[in-house]
Short mmCIF file of C-alpha atoms in Angstrom, two decimals:
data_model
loop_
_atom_site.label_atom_id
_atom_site.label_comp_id
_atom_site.label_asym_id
_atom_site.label_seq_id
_atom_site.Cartn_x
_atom_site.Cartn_y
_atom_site.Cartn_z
CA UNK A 1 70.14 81.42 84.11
CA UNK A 2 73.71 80.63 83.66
CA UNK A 3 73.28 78.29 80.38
CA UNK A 4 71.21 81.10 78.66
CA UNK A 5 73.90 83.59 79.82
CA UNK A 6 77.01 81.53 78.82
CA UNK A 7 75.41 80.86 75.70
CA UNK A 8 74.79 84.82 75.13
CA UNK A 9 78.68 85.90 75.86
CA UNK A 10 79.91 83.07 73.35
CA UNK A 11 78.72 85.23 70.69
CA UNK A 12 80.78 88.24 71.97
CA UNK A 13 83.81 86.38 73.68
CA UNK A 14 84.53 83.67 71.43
CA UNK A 15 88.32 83.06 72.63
CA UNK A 16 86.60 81.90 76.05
CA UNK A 17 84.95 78.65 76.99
CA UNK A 18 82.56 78.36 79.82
CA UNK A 19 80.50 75.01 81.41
CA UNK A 20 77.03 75.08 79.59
CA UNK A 21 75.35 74.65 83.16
CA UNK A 22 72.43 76.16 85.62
CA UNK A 23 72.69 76.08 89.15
CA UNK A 24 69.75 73.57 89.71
CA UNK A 25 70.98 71.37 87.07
CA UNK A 26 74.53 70.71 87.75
CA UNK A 27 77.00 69.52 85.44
CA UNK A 28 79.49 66.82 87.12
CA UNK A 29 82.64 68.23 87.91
CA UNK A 30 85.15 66.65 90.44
CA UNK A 31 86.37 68.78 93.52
CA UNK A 32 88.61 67.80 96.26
CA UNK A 33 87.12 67.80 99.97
CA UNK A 34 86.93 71.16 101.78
CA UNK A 35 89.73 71.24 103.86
CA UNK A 36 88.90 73.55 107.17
CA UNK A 37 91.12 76.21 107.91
CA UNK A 38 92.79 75.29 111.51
CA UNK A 39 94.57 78.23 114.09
CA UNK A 40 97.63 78.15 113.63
CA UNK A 41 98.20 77.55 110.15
CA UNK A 42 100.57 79.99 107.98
CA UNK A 43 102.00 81.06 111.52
CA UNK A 44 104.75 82.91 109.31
CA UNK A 45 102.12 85.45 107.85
CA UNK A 46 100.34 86.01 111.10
CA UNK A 47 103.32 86.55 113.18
CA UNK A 48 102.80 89.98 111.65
CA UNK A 49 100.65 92.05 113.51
CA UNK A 50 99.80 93.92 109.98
CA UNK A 51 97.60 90.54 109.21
CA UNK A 52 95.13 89.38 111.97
CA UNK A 53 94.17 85.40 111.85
CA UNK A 54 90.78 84.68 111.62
CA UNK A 55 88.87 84.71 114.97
CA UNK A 56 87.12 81.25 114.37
CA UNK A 57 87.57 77.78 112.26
CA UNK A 58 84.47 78.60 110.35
CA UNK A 59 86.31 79.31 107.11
CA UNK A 60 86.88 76.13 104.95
CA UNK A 61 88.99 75.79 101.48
CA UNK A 62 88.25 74.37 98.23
CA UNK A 63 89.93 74.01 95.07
CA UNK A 64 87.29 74.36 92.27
CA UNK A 65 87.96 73.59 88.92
CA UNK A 66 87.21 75.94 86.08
CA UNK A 67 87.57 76.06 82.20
CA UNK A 68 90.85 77.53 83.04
CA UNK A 69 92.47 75.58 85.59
CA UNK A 70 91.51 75.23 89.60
CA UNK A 71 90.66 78.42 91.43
CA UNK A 72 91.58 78.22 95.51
CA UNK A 73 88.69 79.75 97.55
CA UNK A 74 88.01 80.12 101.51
CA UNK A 75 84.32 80.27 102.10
CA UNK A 76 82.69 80.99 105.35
CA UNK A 77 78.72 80.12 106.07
CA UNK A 78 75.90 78.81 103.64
CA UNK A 79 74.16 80.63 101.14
CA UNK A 80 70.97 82.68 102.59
CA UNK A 81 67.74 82.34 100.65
CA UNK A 82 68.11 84.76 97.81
CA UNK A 83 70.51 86.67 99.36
CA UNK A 84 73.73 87.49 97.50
CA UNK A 85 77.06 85.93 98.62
CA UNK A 86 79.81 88.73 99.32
CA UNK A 87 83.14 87.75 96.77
CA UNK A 88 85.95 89.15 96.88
CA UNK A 89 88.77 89.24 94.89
CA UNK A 90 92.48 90.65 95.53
CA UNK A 91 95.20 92.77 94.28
CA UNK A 92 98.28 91.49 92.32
CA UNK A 93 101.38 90.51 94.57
CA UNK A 94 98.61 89.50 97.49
CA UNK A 95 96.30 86.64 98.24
CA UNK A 96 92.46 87.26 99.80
CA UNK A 97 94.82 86.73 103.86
CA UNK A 98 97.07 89.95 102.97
CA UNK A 99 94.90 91.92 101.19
CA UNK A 100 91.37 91.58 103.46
CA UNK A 101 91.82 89.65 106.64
CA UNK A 102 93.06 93.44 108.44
CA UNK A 103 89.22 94.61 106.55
CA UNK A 104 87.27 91.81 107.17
CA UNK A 105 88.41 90.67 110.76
CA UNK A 106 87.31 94.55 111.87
CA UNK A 107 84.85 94.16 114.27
CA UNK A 108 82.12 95.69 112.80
CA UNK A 109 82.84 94.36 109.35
CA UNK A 110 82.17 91.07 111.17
CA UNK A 111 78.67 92.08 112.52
CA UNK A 112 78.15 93.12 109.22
CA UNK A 113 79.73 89.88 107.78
CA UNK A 114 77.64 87.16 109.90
CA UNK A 115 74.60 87.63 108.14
CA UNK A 116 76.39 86.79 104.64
CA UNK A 117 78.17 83.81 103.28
CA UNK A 118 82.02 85.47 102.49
CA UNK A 119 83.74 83.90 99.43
CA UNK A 120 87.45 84.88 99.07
CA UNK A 121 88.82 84.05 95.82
CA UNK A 122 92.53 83.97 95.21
CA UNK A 123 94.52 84.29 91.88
CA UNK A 124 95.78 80.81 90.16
CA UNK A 125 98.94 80.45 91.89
CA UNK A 126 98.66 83.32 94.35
CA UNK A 127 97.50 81.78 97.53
CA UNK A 128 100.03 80.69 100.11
CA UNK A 129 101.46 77.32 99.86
CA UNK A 130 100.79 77.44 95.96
CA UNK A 131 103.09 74.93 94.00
CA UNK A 132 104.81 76.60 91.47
CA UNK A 133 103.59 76.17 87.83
CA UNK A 134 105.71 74.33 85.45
CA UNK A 135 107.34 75.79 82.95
CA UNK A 136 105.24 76.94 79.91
CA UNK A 137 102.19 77.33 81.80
CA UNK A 138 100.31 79.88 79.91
CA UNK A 139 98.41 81.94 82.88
CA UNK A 140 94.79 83.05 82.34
CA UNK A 141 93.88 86.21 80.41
CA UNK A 142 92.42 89.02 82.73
CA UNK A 143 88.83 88.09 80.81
CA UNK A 144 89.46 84.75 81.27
CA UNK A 145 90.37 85.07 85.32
CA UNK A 146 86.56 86.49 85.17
CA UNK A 147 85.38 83.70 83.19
CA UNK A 148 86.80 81.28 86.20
CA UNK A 149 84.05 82.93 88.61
CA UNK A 150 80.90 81.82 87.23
CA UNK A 151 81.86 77.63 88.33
CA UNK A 152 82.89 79.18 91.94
CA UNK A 153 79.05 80.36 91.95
CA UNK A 154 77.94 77.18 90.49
CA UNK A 155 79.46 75.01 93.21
CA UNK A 156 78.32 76.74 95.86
CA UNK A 157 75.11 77.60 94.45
CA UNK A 158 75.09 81.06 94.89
CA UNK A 159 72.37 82.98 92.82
CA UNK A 160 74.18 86.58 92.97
CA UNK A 161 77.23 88.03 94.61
CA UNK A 162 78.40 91.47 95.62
CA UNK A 163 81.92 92.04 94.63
CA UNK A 164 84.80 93.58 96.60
CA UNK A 165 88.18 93.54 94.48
CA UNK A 166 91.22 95.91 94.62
CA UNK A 167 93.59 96.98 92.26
CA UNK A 168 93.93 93.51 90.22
CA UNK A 169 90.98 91.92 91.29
CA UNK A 170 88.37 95.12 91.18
CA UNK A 171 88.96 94.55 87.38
CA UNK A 172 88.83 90.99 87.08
CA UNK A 173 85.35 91.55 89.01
CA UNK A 174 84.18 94.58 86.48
CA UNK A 175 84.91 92.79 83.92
CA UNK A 176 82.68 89.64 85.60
CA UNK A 177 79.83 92.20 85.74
CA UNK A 178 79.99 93.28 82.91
CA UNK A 179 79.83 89.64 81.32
CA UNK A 180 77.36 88.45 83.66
CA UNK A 181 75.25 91.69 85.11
CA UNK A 182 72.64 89.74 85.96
CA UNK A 183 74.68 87.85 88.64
CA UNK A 184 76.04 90.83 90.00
CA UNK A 185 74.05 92.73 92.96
CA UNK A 186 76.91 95.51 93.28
CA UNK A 187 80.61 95.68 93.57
CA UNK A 188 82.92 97.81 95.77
CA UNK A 189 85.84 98.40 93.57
CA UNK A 190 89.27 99.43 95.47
CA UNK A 191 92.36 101.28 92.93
CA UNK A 192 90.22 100.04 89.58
CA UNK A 193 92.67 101.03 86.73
CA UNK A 194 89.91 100.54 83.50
CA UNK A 195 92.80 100.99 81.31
CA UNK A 196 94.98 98.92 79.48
CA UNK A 197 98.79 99.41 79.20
CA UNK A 198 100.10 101.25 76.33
CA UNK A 199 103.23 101.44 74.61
CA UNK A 200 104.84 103.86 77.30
CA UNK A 201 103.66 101.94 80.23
CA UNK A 202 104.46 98.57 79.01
CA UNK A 203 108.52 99.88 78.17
CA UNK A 204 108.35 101.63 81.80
CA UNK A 205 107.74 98.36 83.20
CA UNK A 206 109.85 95.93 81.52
CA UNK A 207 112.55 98.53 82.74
CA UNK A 208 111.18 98.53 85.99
CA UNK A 209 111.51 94.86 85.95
CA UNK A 210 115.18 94.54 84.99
CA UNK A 211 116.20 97.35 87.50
CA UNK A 212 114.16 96.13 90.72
CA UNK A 213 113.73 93.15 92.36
CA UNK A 214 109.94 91.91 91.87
CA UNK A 215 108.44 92.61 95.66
CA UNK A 216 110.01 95.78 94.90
CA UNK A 217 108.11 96.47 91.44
CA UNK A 218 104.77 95.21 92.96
CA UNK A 219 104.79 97.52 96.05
CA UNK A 220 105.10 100.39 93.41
CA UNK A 221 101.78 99.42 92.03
CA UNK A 222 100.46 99.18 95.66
CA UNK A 223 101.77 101.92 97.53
CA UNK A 224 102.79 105.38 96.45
CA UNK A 225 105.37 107.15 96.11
CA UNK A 226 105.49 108.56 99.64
CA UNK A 227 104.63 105.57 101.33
CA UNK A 228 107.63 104.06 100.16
CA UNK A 229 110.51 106.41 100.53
CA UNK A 230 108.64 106.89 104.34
CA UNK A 231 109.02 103.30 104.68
CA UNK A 232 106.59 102.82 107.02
CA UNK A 233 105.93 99.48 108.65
CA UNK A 234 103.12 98.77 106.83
CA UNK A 235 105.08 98.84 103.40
CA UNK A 236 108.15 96.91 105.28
CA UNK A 237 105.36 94.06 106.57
CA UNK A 238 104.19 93.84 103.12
CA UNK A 239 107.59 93.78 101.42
CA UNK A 240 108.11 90.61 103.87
CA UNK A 241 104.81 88.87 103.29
CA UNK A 242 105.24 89.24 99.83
CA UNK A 243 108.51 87.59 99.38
CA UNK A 244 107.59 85.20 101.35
CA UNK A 245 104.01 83.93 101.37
CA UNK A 246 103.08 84.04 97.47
CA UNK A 247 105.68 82.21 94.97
CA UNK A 248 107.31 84.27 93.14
CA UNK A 249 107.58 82.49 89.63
CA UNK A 250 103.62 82.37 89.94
CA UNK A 251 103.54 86.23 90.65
CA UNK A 252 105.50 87.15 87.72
CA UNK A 253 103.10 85.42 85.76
CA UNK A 254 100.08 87.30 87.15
CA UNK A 255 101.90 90.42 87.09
CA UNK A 256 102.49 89.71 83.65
CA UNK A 257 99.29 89.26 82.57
CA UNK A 258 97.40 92.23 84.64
CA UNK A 259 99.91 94.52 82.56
CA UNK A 260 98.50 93.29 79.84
CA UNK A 261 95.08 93.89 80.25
CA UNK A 262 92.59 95.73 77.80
CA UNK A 263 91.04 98.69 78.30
CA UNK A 264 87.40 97.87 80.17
CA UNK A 265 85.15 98.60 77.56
CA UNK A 266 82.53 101.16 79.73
CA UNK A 267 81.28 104.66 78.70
CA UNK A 268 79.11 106.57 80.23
CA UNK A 269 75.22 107.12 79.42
CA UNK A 270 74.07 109.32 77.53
CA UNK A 271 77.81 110.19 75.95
CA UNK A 272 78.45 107.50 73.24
CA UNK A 273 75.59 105.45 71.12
CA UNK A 274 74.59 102.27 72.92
CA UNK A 275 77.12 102.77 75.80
CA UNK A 276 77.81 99.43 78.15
CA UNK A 277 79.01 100.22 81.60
CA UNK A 278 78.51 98.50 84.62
CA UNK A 279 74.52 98.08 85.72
CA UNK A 280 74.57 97.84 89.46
CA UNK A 281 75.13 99.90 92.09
CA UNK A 282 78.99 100.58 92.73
CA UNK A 283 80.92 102.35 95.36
CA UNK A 284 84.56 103.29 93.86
CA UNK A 285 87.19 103.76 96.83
CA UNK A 286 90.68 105.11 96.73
CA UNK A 287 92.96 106.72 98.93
CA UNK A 288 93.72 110.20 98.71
CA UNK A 289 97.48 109.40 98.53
CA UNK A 290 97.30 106.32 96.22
CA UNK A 291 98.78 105.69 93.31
CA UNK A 292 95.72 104.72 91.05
CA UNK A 293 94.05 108.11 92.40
CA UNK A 294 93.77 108.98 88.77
CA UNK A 295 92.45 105.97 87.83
CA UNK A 296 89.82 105.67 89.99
CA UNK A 297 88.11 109.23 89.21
CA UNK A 298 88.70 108.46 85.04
CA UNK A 299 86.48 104.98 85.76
CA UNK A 300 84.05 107.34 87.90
CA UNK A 301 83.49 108.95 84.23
CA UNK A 302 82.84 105.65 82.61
CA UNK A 303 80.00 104.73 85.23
CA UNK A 304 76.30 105.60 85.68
CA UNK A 305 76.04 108.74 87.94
CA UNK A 306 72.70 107.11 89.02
CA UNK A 307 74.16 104.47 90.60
CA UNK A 308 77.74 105.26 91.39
CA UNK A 309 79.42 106.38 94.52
CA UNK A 310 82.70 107.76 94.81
CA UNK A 311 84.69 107.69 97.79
CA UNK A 312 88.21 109.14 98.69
CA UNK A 313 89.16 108.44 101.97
CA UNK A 314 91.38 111.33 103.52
CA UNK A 315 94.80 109.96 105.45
CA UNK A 316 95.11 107.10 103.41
CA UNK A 317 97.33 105.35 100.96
CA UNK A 318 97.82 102.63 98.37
CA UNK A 319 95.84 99.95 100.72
CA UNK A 320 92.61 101.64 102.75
CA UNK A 321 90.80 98.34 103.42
CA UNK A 322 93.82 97.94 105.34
CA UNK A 323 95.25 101.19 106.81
CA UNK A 324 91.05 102.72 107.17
CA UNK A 325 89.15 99.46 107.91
CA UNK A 326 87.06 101.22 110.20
CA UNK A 327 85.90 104.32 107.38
CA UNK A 328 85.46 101.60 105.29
CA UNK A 329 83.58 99.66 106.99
CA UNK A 330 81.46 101.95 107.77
CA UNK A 331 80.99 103.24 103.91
CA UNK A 332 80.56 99.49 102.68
CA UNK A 333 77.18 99.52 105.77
CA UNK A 334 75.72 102.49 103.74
CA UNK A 335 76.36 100.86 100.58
CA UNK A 336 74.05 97.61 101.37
CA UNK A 337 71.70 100.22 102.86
CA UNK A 338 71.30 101.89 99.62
CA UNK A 339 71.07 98.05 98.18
CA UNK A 340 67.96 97.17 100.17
CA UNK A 341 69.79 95.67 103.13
CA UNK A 342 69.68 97.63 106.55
CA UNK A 343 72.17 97.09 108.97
CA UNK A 344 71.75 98.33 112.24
CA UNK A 345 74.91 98.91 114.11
CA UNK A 346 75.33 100.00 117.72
CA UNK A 347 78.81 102.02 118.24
CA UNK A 348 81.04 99.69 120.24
CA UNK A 349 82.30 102.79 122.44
CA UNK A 350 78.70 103.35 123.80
CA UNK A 351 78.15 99.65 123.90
CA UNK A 352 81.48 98.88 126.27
CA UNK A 353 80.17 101.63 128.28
CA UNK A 354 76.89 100.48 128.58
CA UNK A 355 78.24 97.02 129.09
CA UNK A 356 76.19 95.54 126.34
CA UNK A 357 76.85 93.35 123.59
CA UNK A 358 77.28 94.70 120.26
CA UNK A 359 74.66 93.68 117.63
CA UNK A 360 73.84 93.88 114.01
CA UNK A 361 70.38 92.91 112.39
CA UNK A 362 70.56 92.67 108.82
CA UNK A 363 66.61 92.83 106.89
CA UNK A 364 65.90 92.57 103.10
CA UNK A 365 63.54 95.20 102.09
CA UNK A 366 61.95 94.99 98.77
CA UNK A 367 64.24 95.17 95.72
CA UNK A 368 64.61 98.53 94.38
CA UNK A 369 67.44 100.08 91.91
CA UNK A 370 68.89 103.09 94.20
CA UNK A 371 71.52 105.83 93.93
CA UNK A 372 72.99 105.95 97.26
CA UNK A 373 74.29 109.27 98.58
CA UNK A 374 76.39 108.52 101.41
CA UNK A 375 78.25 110.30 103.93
CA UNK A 376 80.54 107.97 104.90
CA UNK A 377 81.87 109.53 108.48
CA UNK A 378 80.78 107.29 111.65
CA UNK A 379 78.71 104.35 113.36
CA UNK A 380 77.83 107.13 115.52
CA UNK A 381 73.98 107.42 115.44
CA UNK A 382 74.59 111.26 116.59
CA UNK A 383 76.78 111.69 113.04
CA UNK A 384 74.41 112.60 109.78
CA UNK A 385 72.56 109.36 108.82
CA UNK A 386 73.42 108.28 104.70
CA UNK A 387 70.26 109.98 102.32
CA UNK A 388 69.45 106.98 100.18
CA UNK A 389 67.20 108.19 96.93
CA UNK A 390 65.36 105.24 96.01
CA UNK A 391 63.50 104.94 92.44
CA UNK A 392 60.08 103.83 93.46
CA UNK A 393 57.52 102.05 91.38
CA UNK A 394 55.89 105.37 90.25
CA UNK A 395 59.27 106.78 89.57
CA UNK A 396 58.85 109.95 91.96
CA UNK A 397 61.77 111.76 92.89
CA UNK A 398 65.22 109.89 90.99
CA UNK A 399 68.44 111.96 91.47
CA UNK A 400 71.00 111.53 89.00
CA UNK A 401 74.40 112.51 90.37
CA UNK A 402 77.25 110.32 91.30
CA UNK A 403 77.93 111.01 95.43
CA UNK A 404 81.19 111.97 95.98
CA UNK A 405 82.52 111.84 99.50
CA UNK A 406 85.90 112.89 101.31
CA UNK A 407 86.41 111.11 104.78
#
């Protein structure tokens, strides 16, 4: 699959180069040993009660190497049959420990979590401890940061992924899918900006840049306005970790480089001749006080209303997998629901009372395209239950209309 598809996108993307290889067939590439993640490491960053430590030593590091230099991942578990790895992919000024470990260390994220192999993917440069890169080191293009992922799925043999990215990352992971759709099962895209800089923005930021201090610049693009003159102790953790856990030569470059970013190229069907947008099921998530709110409902135009959901999340900022990991968590459960993959939850409050262990069964059901109307609200089983409108094999009763929910 991937040598017919890499052979495909060097017709369209011919400033990219990408390993002629299949996953059953190998090409040899040299990676260094997995190194497991011990407690205790990066005891700097976790002395922060904003970023919770992983529970377990499960999670292991590799450094993989890629037409474009060596990509640093943490992987936890095996691949599953035919079941898709979950990827994700962070923001700009963060690595995959400050923007998801707060998400993904929630406790029903990890009942929902188990039953997957997790593949956190940081940024060349970005994750902490990075050595700084020497002088003249051209970064990788925003298409060519997507064009990295395919040899992270070839080394672990994963046969399809769904995608979680914010901000940075939730375009890098677009763009991915819309290289490589077949390898994509869905993506949950966080503050997706499918625009490129112009003129205007590009001056405003190269102004930015010679007036503020970088940490300051880069917690403009993550928090808003509000957030930041309230100074809350979220934005004065992040302020912290950001100075001090990613290198700041390598962020510039990144930075750099997401600000000059094309415009995704993604219409809607139906409004332009041969539109491209992405083909599987998405869930787009911003906070009602963020400050890529805009951005997030002008992609929602660009995407299939068949297979789109929107949510805004009420009460929340610049960062909601980390300020609403609960909402979220909850919303990501109805996604893989309207995927095919049923997770049944018990709420934890009845549970302590009851004195039973929480548990979480996870069943593939057979593959159908769906639009997934959600109500994103509670793990209550008293709240409304998501409606999930599936396209059967006789094609009775589609909906077209992208789900737009409020929490």
């Amino acid at each position: 699959m991937f040598s017919t598809l890499i052979s495909l996108w060097h017709g369209e993307e011919r400033g990219l180069l990408l390993p002629d290889v299949s996953i059953s067939g190998m090409s040899e590439l040299r990676f260094p040993e997995e190194k497991p993640l011990l407690r205790g490491q990066d005891t700097e960053m976790e002395s922060a009660d904003t970023f919770l430590s992983a529970a377990d030593t499960d999670w292991k590091e590799h450094d993989i190497e890629t037409p474009y230099g060596m990509l640093h991942v943490v992987i936890r578990g095996t691949p599953k049959g035919n079941r898709p790895a979950i990827l994700t992919y962070h923001d700009v000024g963060l690595n995959h420990k400050l923007c998801f470990n707060t998400f993904f260390n929630y406790e029903d994220m990890q009942e929902i979590t188990k039953h997957f192999v997790v593949c956190h993917v940081d940024a060349p440069g970005q994750q902490v401890g990075a050595s700084q890169f020497p002088q003249g080191y051209q970064y990788p293009t925003m298409e060519q940061l997507a064009a990295m992922l395919p040899s992270v799925m070839q080394h672990f043999g994963f046969q399809s992924i769904i995608g979680i990215g914010v901000g940075a990352g939730a375009y890098v992971l677009a763009k991915f899918a819309l290289i490589f759709p077949e390898l994509v099962e869905g993506m949950v895209l966080v503050n997706i900006d499918p625009n490129g800089k112009g003129w205007i923005d590009w001056a405003a930021s190269k102004l930015s840049g010679l007036t503020s201090s970088l940490p300051e610049t880069v917690l403009s693009h993550l928090f808003s306005q509000e957030e930041l003159m309230n100074n809350t102790e979220l934005v004065q953790n992040y302020r912290q970790q950001i100075s001090s856990c990613v290198n700041q030569s390598n962020l510039q470059l990144f930075w750099n480089m997401y600000n000059s970013r094309r415009d995704l190229e993604m219409s809607r069907p139906g409004t332009v001749p041969n539109a491209k947008t992405l083909r599987a099921p998405v869930m787009l998530v911003v906070g009602d006080n963020a400050p890529a709110e805009d951005c997030v409902v002008e992609c929602n135009s660009k995407l299939d209303p068949t297979n789109t959901t929107f949510l805004k999340m009420a009460d929340s900022g610049g960062l909601p997998q980390v300020t609403q990991p609960g909402k979220l968590t909850e919303a990501f459960k109805y996604f893989l629901q309207g995927m095919g993959y049923i997770a049944s939850l018990k709420d934890r409050r009845q549970s302590a009372s009851a004195g039973a262990v929480p548990s979480a069964s996870m069943t593939r059901l057979a593959r159908s395209r769906t639009a997934s109307l959600t109500s994103a609200s509670s793990v209550d089983g008293a709240r409304p239950r998501p409606c999930t409108q599936s396209e059967s094999s006789d094609g009775i009763g589609q909906i077209n209309h992208t789900m737009e929910v409020s929490c």
